[in-house]
PDB file of C-alpha atoms in Angstrom:
ATOM      1  CA  LEU A   1     -10.167  -8.338  -1.727  1.00  0.00           C
ATOM      2  CA  TYR A   2     -11.899 -10.269  -4.510  1.00  0.00           C
ATOM      3  CA  PRO A   3     -14.863 -10.387  -4.407  1.00  0.00           C
ATOM      4  CA  ASN A   4     -15.438  -7.336  -2.255  1.00  0.00           C
ATOM      5  CA  ARG A   5     -17.292  -9.069   0.593  1.00  0.00           C
ATOM      6  CA  PRO A   6     -14.781  -9.380   3.447  1.00  0.00           C
ATOM      7  CA  GLU A   7     -17.492  -9.694   6.083  1.00  0.00           C
ATOM      8  CA  LEU A   8     -18.416 -13.103   4.674  1.00  0.00           C
ATOM      9  CA  LEU A   9     -15.030 -14.697   5.294  1.00  0.00           C
ATOM     10  CA  PRO A  10     -15.098 -16.278   8.791  1.00  0.00           C
ATOM     11  CA  ILE A  11     -11.693 -17.899   9.205  1.00  0.00           C
ATOM     12  CA  LYS A  12      -9.748 -18.813  12.327  1.00  0.00           C
ATOM     13  CA  THR A  13      -6.176 -17.997  11.396  1.00  0.00           C
ATOM     14  CA  ALA A  14      -4.156 -16.827   8.455  1.00  0.00           C
ATOM     15  CA  ALA A  15      -0.437 -17.200   7.860  1.00  0.00           C
ATOM     16  CA  VAL A  16       1.302 -14.517   5.819  1.00  0.00           C
ATOM     17  CA  ALA A  17       4.898 -13.827   4.908  1.00  0.00           C
ATOM     18  CA  LEU A  18       4.700 -10.150   5.833  1.00  0.00           C
ATOM     19  CA  ASN A  19       5.536 -10.395   9.537  1.00  0.00           C
ATOM     20  CA  ASP A  20       5.007  -6.718  10.198  1.00  0.00           C
ATOM     21  CA  VAL A  21       1.347  -6.896   9.237  1.00  0.00           C
ATOM     22  CA  ASP A  22      -1.091  -7.644  12.046  1.00  0.00           C
ATOM     23  CA  LEU A  23      -4.005  -9.007  10.035  1.00  0.00           C
ATOM     24  CA  LEU A  24      -6.565  -8.920  12.826  1.00  0.00           C
ATOM     25  CA  THR A  25      -5.765  -5.286  13.567  1.00  0.00           C
ATOM     26  CA  ARG A  26      -5.687  -4.088  10.006  1.00  0.00           C
ATOM     27  CA  TYR A  27      -8.397  -6.488   8.768  1.00  0.00           C
ATOM     28  CA  PRO A  28     -10.738  -7.191  11.701  1.00  0.00           C
ATOM     29  CA  HIS A  29     -13.188  -8.957   9.391  1.00  0.00           C
ATOM     30  CA  LEU A  30     -10.759 -11.880   9.336  1.00  0.00           C
ATOM     31  CA  ALA A  31     -11.457 -12.655  12.997  1.00  0.00           C
ATOM     32  CA  LYS A  32     -13.585 -15.742  13.653  1.00  0.00           C
ATOM     33  CA  HIS A  33     -17.293 -15.021  13.210  1.00  0.00           C
ATOM     34  CA  LYS A  34     -20.021 -16.605  15.269  1.00  0.00           C
ATOM     35  CA  THR A  35     -22.725 -18.331  13.282  1.00  0.00           C
ATOM     36  CA  SER A  36     -25.243 -15.680  14.285  1.00  0.00           C
ATOM     37  CA  GLU A  37     -22.993 -12.966  12.881  1.00  0.00           C
ATOM     38  CA  VAL A  38     -23.209 -14.350   9.356  1.00  0.00           C
ATOM     39  CA  SER A  39     -26.411 -14.618   7.395  1.00  0.00           C
ATOM     40  CA  GLN A  40     -27.714 -18.166   7.409  1.00  0.00           C
ATOM     41  CA  THR A  41     -29.334 -17.584   4.038  1.00  0.00           C
ATOM     42  CA  SER A  42     -26.211 -16.423   2.291  1.00  0.00           C
ATOM     43  CA  GLU A  43     -24.897 -18.996  -0.140  1.00  0.00           C
ATOM     44  CA  VAL A  44     -21.494 -17.315  -0.107  1.00  0.00           C
ATOM     45  CA  SER A  45     -21.192 -17.260   3.681  1.00  0.00           C
ATOM     46  CA  ALA A  46     -22.263 -20.905   3.899  1.00  0.00           C
ATOM     47  CA  ARG A  47     -19.575 -21.817   1.420  1.00  0.00           C
ATOM     48  CA  HIS A  48     -16.930 -20.079   3.511  1.00  0.00           C
ATOM     49  CA  ARG A  49     -18.118 -21.630   6.792  1.00  0.00           C
ATOM     50  CA  MET A  50     -17.587 -25.014   5.224  1.00  0.00           C
ATOM     51  CA  GLN A  51     -14.472 -24.118   3.230  1.00  0.00           C
ATOM     52  CA  PRO A  52     -12.291 -21.510   4.952  1.00  0.00           C
ATOM     53  CA  GLU A  53      -9.524 -22.505   2.517  1.00  0.00           C
ATOM     54  CA  GLN A  54     -11.462 -20.543  -0.095  1.00  0.00           C
ATOM     55  CA  LEU A  55      -9.461 -17.489   1.011  1.00  0.00           C
ATOM     56  CA  LEU A  56      -5.982 -17.182  -0.475  1.00  0.00           C
ATOM     57  CA  ILE A  57      -3.685 -14.601   1.137  1.00  0.00           C
ATOM     58  CA  ILE A  58      -0.691 -13.616  -0.952  1.00  0.00           C
ATOM     59  CA  ASP A  59       1.560 -10.631  -1.609  1.00  0.00           C
ATOM     60  CA  ARG A  60       1.990 -10.856  -5.398  1.00  0.00           C
ATOM     61  CA  PHE A  61       0.152 -11.799  -8.581  1.00  0.00           C
ATOM     62  CA  THR A  62       0.847 -15.352  -9.730  1.00  0.00           C
ATOM     63  CA  ASP A  63      -0.805 -17.853 -12.042  1.00  0.00           C
ATOM     64  CA  GLY A  64      -2.087 -19.555  -8.900  1.00  0.00           C
ATOM     65  CA  VAL A  65      -3.996 -16.425  -7.932  1.00  0.00           C
ATOM     66  CA  PHE A  66      -5.991 -16.478 -11.133  1.00  0.00           C
ATOM     67  CA  ARG A  67      -6.566 -20.240 -10.984  1.00  0.00           C
ATOM     68  CA  HIS A  68      -7.880 -19.776  -7.448  1.00  0.00           C
ATOM     69  CA  LEU A  69     -10.262 -17.029  -8.574  1.00  0.00           C
ATOM     70  CA  GLU A  70     -11.458 -19.100 -11.539  1.00  0.00           C
ATOM     71  CA  LYS A  71     -12.401 -21.890  -9.128  1.00  0.00           C
ATOM     72  CA  GLY A  72     -14.594 -19.502  -7.130  1.00  0.00           C
ATOM     73  CA  GLY A  73     -12.090 -18.662  -4.416  1.00  0.00           C
ATOM     74  CA  ASP A  74     -11.317 -15.314  -2.840  1.00  0.00           C
ATOM     75  CA  VAL A  75      -7.968 -13.529  -2.758  1.00  0.00           C
ATOM     76  CA  LEU A  76      -6.619 -11.095  -0.199  1.00  0.00           C
ATOM     77  CA  MET A  77      -3.765  -9.313  -1.977  1.00  0.00           C
ATOM     78  CA  LEU A  78      -1.267  -7.720   0.417  1.00  0.00           C
ATOM     79  CA  TYR A  79       0.754  -5.239  -1.558  1.00  0.00           C
ATOM     80  CA  ARG A  80       2.904  -2.714   0.291  1.00  0.00           C
ATOM     81  CA  VAL A  81       2.996   0.471  -1.744  1.00  0.00           C
ATOM     82  CA  GLY A  82       2.991   4.183  -1.177  1.00  0.00           C
ATOM     83  CA  GLU A  83      -0.307   5.951  -1.610  1.00  0.00           C
ATOM     84  CA  THR A  84       0.458   7.256  -5.061  1.00  0.00           C
ATOM     85  CA  ARG A  85      -0.997   6.869  -8.485  1.00  0.00           C
ATOM     86  CA  ASP A  86       2.189   5.152  -9.630  1.00  0.00           C
ATOM     87  CA  ALA A  87       1.698   2.383  -7.078  1.00  0.00           C
ATOM     88  CA  LEU A  88      -1.755   1.569  -8.416  1.00  0.00           C
ATOM     89  CA  THR A  89      -0.404   1.761 -11.948  1.00  0.00           C
ATOM     90  CA  ASP A  90       2.287  -0.777 -11.074  1.00  0.00           C
ATOM     91  CA  LEU A  91      -0.255  -3.077  -9.451  1.00  0.00           C
ATOM     92  CA  LEU A  92      -2.474  -3.067 -12.541  1.00  0.00           C
ATOM     93  CA  TRP A  93       0.515  -3.400 -14.884  1.00  0.00           C
ATOM     94  CA  MET A  94       1.842  -6.436 -13.011  1.00  0.00           C
ATOM     95  CA  GLY A  95      -1.551  -8.065 -13.167  1.00  0.00           C
ATOM     96  CA  ILE A  96      -1.507  -8.217 -16.977  1.00  0.00           C
ATOM     97  CA  GLU A  97       1.267 -10.786 -17.403  1.00  0.00           C
ATOM     98  CA  PRO A  98      -0.558 -13.859 -16.000  1.00  0.00           C
ATOM     99  CA  TYR A  99      -3.533 -13.202 -18.285  1.00  0.00           C
ATOM    100  CA  TRP A 100      -1.142 -12.767 -21.233  1.00  0.00           C
ATOM    101  CA  HIS A 101       0.390 -16.185 -20.624  1.00  0.00           C
ATOM    102  CA  GLN A 102      -3.084 -17.676 -20.325  1.00  0.00           C
ATOM    103  CA  GLY A 103      -4.046 -16.178 -23.683  1.00  0.00           C
ATOM    104  CA  ASP A 104      -6.899 -14.166 -22.127  1.00  0.00           C
ATOM    105  CA  MET A 105      -6.659 -11.096 -24.320  1.00  0.00           C
ATOM    106  CA  GLU A 106      -9.907  -9.529 -23.129  1.00  0.00           C
ATOM    107  CA  ALA A 107      -8.628  -9.574 -19.556  1.00  0.00           C
ATOM    108  CA  CYS A 108      -5.356  -8.031 -20.755  1.00  0.00           C
ATOM    109  CA  LEU A 109      -7.251  -5.306 -22.579  1.00  0.00           C
ATOM    110  CA  ARG A 110      -9.402  -4.612 -19.538  1.00  0.00           C
ATOM    111  CA  LEU A 111      -6.349  -4.167 -17.306  1.00  0.00           C
ATOM    112  CA  LEU A 112      -4.536  -2.107 -19.932  1.00  0.00           C
ATOM    113  CA  ARG A 113      -7.506   0.240 -20.185  1.00  0.00           C
ATOM    114  CA  GLN A 114      -7.592   0.556 -16.405  1.00  0.00           C
ATOM    115  CA  THR A 115      -3.855   1.227 -16.296  1.00  0.00           C
ATOM    116  CA  VAL A 116      -4.149   3.986 -18.894  1.00  0.00           C
ATOM    117  CA  GLU A 117      -7.147   5.456 -17.091  1.00  0.00           C
ATOM    118  CA  VAL A 118      -5.196   5.612 -13.827  1.00  0.00           C
ATOM    119  CA  ASP A 119      -2.039   6.955 -15.465  1.00  0.00           C
ATOM    120  CA  PRO A 120      -2.551   8.389 -18.980  1.00  0.00           C
ATOM    121  CA  HIS A 121       1.115   9.456 -18.967  1.00  0.00           C
ATOM    122  CA  PHE A 122       2.301   5.841 -18.877  1.00  0.00           C
ATOM    123  CA  VAL A 123       3.243   5.740 -22.565  1.00  0.00           C
ATOM    124  CA  GLU A 124       4.148   2.046 -22.649  1.00  0.00           C
ATOM    125  CA  ALA A 125       0.711   1.119 -21.322  1.00  0.00           C
ATOM    126  CA  GLY A 126      -1.028   3.383 -23.836  1.00  0.00           C
ATOM    127  CA  THR A 127       0.895   2.047 -26.814  1.00  0.00           C
ATOM    128  CA  SER A 128       0.573  -1.539 -25.570  1.00  0.00           C
ATOM    129  CA  LEU A 129      -3.199  -1.116 -25.432  1.00  0.00           C
ATOM    130  CA  ALA A 130      -3.237   0.205 -28.989  1.00  0.00           C
ATOM    131  CA  TRP A 131      -0.889  -2.530 -30.235  1.00  0.00           C
ATOM    132  CA  MET A 132      -3.019  -5.267 -28.748  1.00  0.00           C
ATOM    133  CA  LEU A 133      -6.152  -3.795 -30.271  1.00  0.00           C
ATOM    134  CA  TRP A 134      -4.774  -3.639 -33.804  1.00  0.00           C
ATOM    135  CA  SER A 135      -3.138  -7.029 -33.439  1.00  0.00           C
ATOM    136  CA  TYR A 136      -6.677  -8.380 -33.145  1.00  0.00           C
ATOM    137  CA  GLY A 137      -8.022  -6.336 -36.042  1.00  0.00           C
ATOM    138  CA  ARG A 138      -9.657  -3.627 -33.953  1.00  0.00           C
ATOM    139  CA  ASP A 139      -8.030  -0.803 -35.887  1.00  0.00           C
ATOM    140  CA  ALA A 140     -10.525   1.966 -35.108  1.00  0.00           C
ATOM    141  CA  GLU A 141     -10.105   1.387 -31.376  1.00  0.00           C
ATOM    142  CA  ALA A 142      -6.334   1.197 -31.811  1.00  0.00           C
ATOM    143  CA  ILE A 143      -6.209   4.541 -33.624  1.00  0.00           C
ATOM    144  CA  ALA A 144      -8.277   6.128 -30.858  1.00  0.00           C
ATOM    145  CA  ALA A 145      -5.924   4.641 -28.256  1.00  0.00           C
ATOM    146  CA  TYR A 146      -2.855   6.010 -30.047  1.00  0.00           C
ATOM    147  CA  GLU A 147      -4.454   9.437 -30.428  1.00  0.00           C
ATOM    148  CA  ASN A 148      -5.380   9.514 -26.745  1.00  0.00           C
ATOM    149  CA  CYS A 149      -1.856   8.479 -25.784  1.00  0.00           C
ATOM    150  CA  ILE A 150      -0.337  11.244 -27.922  1.00  0.00           C
ATOM    151  CA  ALA A 151      -2.799  13.813 -26.573  1.00  0.00           C
ATOM    152  CA  ALA A 152      -1.772  12.916 -23.024  1.00  0.00           C
ATOM    153  CA  ASN A 153       1.928  12.764 -23.926  1.00  0.00           C
ATOM    154  CA  PRO A 154       2.550  15.366 -26.643  1.00  0.00           C
ATOM    155  CA  LYS A 155       6.317  15.330 -26.066  1.00  0.00           C
ATOM    156  CA  SER A 156       6.697  11.554 -26.346  1.00  0.00           C
ATOM    157  CA  TRP A 157       8.564  10.457 -29.457  1.00  0.00           C
ATOM    158  CA  LYS A 158       7.726   6.850 -28.602  1.00  0.00           C
ATOM    159  CA  ALA A 159       3.967   7.409 -28.800  1.00  0.00           C
ATOM    160  CA  HIS A 160       4.332   8.853 -32.312  1.00  0.00           C
ATOM    161  CA  HIS A 161       6.791   6.153 -33.340  1.00  0.00           C
ATOM    162  CA  GLU A 162       4.479   3.339 -32.257  1.00  0.00           C
ATOM    163  CA  PHE A 163       1.560   4.981 -34.056  1.00  0.00           C
ATOM    164  CA  GLY A 164       3.741   5.129 -37.146  1.00  0.00           C
ATOM    165  CA  MET A 165       4.564   1.438 -36.837  1.00  0.00           C
ATOM    166  CA  PHE A 166       0.843   0.680 -36.874  1.00  0.00           C
ATOM    167  CA  TYR A 167       0.359   2.585 -40.129  1.00  0.00           C
ATOM    168  CA  PHE A 168       3.521   1.054 -41.601  1.00  0.00           C
ATOM    169  CA  ALA A 169       2.209  -2.445 -40.855  1.00  0.00           C
ATOM    170  CA  ARG A 170      -1.065  -1.470 -42.525  1.00  0.00           C
ATOM    171  CA  ARG A 171       0.897  -0.183 -45.566  1.00  0.00           C
ATOM    172  CA  LYS A 172      -0.375   3.349 -45.082  1.00  0.00           C
ATOM    173  CA  TYR A 173       3.061   4.767 -45.619  1.00  0.00           C
ATOM    174  CA  LEU A 174       2.227   8.467 -45.859  1.00  0.00           C
ATOM    175  CA  LYS A 175       0.379   8.350 -42.545  1.00  0.00           C
ATOM    176  CA  ALA A 176       3.276   6.370 -41.103  1.00  0.00           C
ATOM    177  CA  ALA A 177       5.749   8.986 -42.332  1.00  0.00           C
ATOM    178  CA  GLU A 178       3.715  11.722 -40.671  1.00  0.00           C
ATOM    179  CA  GLN A 179       4.063   9.992 -37.300  1.00  0.00           C
ATOM    180  CA  PHE A 180       7.724   9.108 -37.823  1.00  0.00           C
ATOM    181  CA  ARG A 181       8.448  12.731 -38.703  1.00  0.00           C
ATOM    182  CA  ALA A 182       6.808  13.831 -35.452  1.00  0.00           C
ATOM    183  CA  ALA A 183       8.919  11.276 -33.580  1.00  0.00           C
ATOM    184  CA  ARG A 184      12.064  12.599 -35.284  1.00  0.00           C
ATOM    185  CA  ASP A 185      11.212  16.155 -34.310  1.00  0.00           C
ATOM    186  CA  LEU A 186      10.899  14.971 -30.700  1.00  0.00           C
ATOM    187  CA  ASP A 187      14.451  13.566 -30.835  1.00  0.00           C
ATOM    188  CA  ALA A 188      13.728   9.885 -31.411  1.00  0.00           C
ATOM    189  CA  PRO A 189      16.980   7.909 -31.157  1.00  0.00           C
ATOM    190  CA  ILE A 190      18.751   5.684 -33.645  1.00  0.00           C
ATOM    191  CA  PRO A 191      17.597   3.249 -35.049  1.00  0.00           C
ATOM    192  CA  HIS A 192      14.045   4.579 -34.789  1.00  0.00           C
ATOM    193  CA  LEU A 193      14.955   7.458 -37.089  1.00  0.00           C
ATOM    194  CA  HIS A 194      15.374   4.958 -39.928  1.00  0.00           C
ATOM    195  CA  MET A 195      11.622   4.462 -40.148  1.00  0.00           C
ATOM    196  CA  LEU A 196      10.881   7.895 -41.667  1.00  0.00           C
ATOM    197  CA  PRO A 197      12.964   7.459 -44.835  1.00  0.00           C
ATOM    198  CA  SER A 198      11.875   3.819 -45.039  1.00  0.00           C
ATOM    199  CA  ALA A 199       8.213   4.872 -45.029  1.00  0.00           C
ATOM    200  CA  LEU A 200       8.849   7.632 -47.581  1.00  0.00           C
ATOM    201  CA  GLU A 201      10.607   5.187 -49.883  1.00  0.00           C
ATOM    202  CA  LYS A 202       7.722   2.724 -49.553  1.00  0.00           C
ATOM    203  CA  ALA A 203       5.349   5.570 -50.423  1.00  0.00           C
ATOM    204  CA  GLY A 204       7.262   6.186 -53.650  1.00  0.00           C
ATOM    205  CA  LEU A 205       8.920   9.396 -52.461  1.00  0.00           C
ATOM    206  CA  ALA A 206      12.481   8.346 -53.150  1.00  0.00           C
ATOM    207  CA  GLU A 207      13.945  11.843 -53.419  1.00  0.00           C
ATOM    208  CA  GLU A 208      12.510  12.855 -50.064  1.00  0.00           C
ATOM    209  CA  ALA A 209      13.613   9.557 -48.548  1.00  0.00           C
ATOM    210  CA  LEU A 210      17.180  10.176 -49.738  1.00  0.00           C
ATOM    211  CA  ARG A 211      17.173  13.613 -48.140  1.00  0.00           C
ATOM    212  CA  GLU A 212      16.121  12.047 -44.855  1.00  0.00           C
ATOM    213  CA  TRP A 213      18.851   9.391 -45.039  1.00  0.00           C
ATOM    214  CA  LYS A 214      21.428  12.108 -45.681  1.00  0.00           C
ATOM    215  CA  ASP A 215      20.081  14.148 -42.797  1.00  0.00           C
ATOM    216  CA  ILE A 216      20.541  11.144 -40.510  1.00  0.00           C
ATOM    217  CA  LEU A 217      24.122  10.792 -41.759  1.00  0.00           C
ATOM    218  CA  ARG A 218      24.748  14.474 -41.127  1.00  0.00           C
ATOM    219  CA  ARG A 219      23.716  13.971 -37.506  1.00  0.00           C
ATOM    220  CA  PHE A 220      25.129  10.461 -37.104  1.00  0.00           C
ATOM    221  CA  PRO A 221      28.008  10.019 -39.590  1.00  0.00           C
ATOM    222  CA  ASP A 222      28.888   6.539 -38.280  1.00  0.00           C
ATOM    223  CA  ASP A 223      25.415   5.100 -38.917  1.00  0.00           C
ATOM    224  CA  GLU A 224      26.240   2.165 -41.209  1.00  0.00           C
ATOM    225  CA  VAL A 225      22.592   1.397 -41.998  1.00  0.00           C
ATOM    226  CA  ALA A 226      21.989   4.951 -43.147  1.00  0.00           C
ATOM    227  CA  LYS A 227      25.175   4.848 -45.244  1.00  0.00           C
ATOM    228  CA  ARG A 228      24.108   1.681 -47.078  1.00  0.00           C
ATOM    229  CA  ARG A 229      20.527   2.772 -47.587  1.00  0.00           C
ATOM    230  CA  ALA A 230      21.484   6.244 -48.800  1.00  0.00           C
ATOM    231  CA  GLN A 231      24.056   4.824 -51.221  1.00  0.00           C
ATOM    232  CA  ARG A 232      21.663   2.235 -52.591  1.00  0.00           C
ATOM    233  CA  LEU A 233      18.875   4.766 -53.021  1.00  0.00           C
ATOM    234  CA  GLU A 234      21.145   7.339 -54.618  1.00  0.00           C
ATOM    235  CA  GLU A 235      22.420   4.773 -57.138  1.00  0.00           C
ATOM    236  CA  SER A 236      18.856   3.751 -57.910  1.00  0.00           C
ATOM    237  CA  LEU A 237      17.819   7.368 -58.535  1.00  0.00           C
ATOM    238  CA  LEU A 238      20.852   7.978 -60.779  1.00  0.00           C
ATOM    239  CA  LYS A 239      19.945   4.963 -62.911  1.00  0.00           C
ATOM    240  CA  LYS A 240      16.358   6.125 -63.124  1.00  0.00           C
ATOM    241  CA  ARG A 241      17.389   9.619 -64.220  1.00  0.00           C
ATOM    242  CA  SER A 242      19.818   8.165 -66.771  1.00  0.00           C
ATOM    243  CA  LYS A 243      17.054   6.061 -68.301  1.00  0.00           C
ATOM    244  CA  GLN A 244      14.693   9.022 -68.416  1.00  0.00           C
ATOM    245  CA  LYS A 245      17.356  11.119 -70.161  1.00  0.00           C
ATOM    246  CA  SER A 246      18.049   8.357 -72.678  1.00  0.00           C
ATOM    247  CA  ALA A 247      14.348   8.023 -73.433  1.00  0.00           C
ATOM    248  CA  THR A 248      14.122  11.710 -74.318  1.00  0.00           C
TER     249      THR A 248
END
C-alpha cells in the first residue's frame, strides 16, 4: 500500500477483479470508519473522507498507477505470488518499465538497485543497472555495479561480457579483452565470442587477435564471420610482414 497508512483510508466498498480475495477479511482497514475512529486533525484522513476515490485497487503495474500516485493518490497493489525472493524480484522488475517509458531514469535506477539488493544473482538486473549508470556518464558507479554483479555471479559469462562491452564502448580495449576472455572461458556462445578478437585487434594486438579468430574457427568451423575476419586479418599481417622485409 502506498503510502503505508492503510488506517487512514475509510472507504465503503471496493471492486476488484480477483474474486477469490475477500478484501474486508484480508484487509480489515478497508471497512468503513466512523468519524471518531479517524483523527480529525489529520490532513490525510480528511482528504480521504472527502475523496474515497483517492484509493486505486489494481493487480498490476500500469502507467495509470504512477499517474495516480503522482496526483497524490494511494494504490493498493494486489499481486498473487508465492512467498519467495523471486516473487519480490519479479514485482520490482516489472515496476521499472513504466518509469522507463516516462523517462524517469532516477526511478529506474532506484528500482534496479532494489532488485539487485533483493536478488544479487539476477544477472540481467545487475548488468542493466550498470548499463544505465554508464549510459548517463556515471562510470565509477557502473564499474562498481559490474564488479558486484560478477562477484555475486562468478560463473556468469554474461556478466563478464557486458562489463567488456562497457570498456569496449569507452575504447579501453585491453580491459575489454580481459572481460571478454573471462566470458569465453565461461563458455560464452557465438556471436559473443567475436568480441575478444575484435577488442584485441582494436588494441593493436593483431597476431593475438588472429589466434583467437582461428580458435573460434577450430571450435565452430561454420562461423562465416570468423572466417571473413580471420582471412582479412591474416592478409593484412602478410602484407605488413612483406613490407617490413622489403624495408630491410
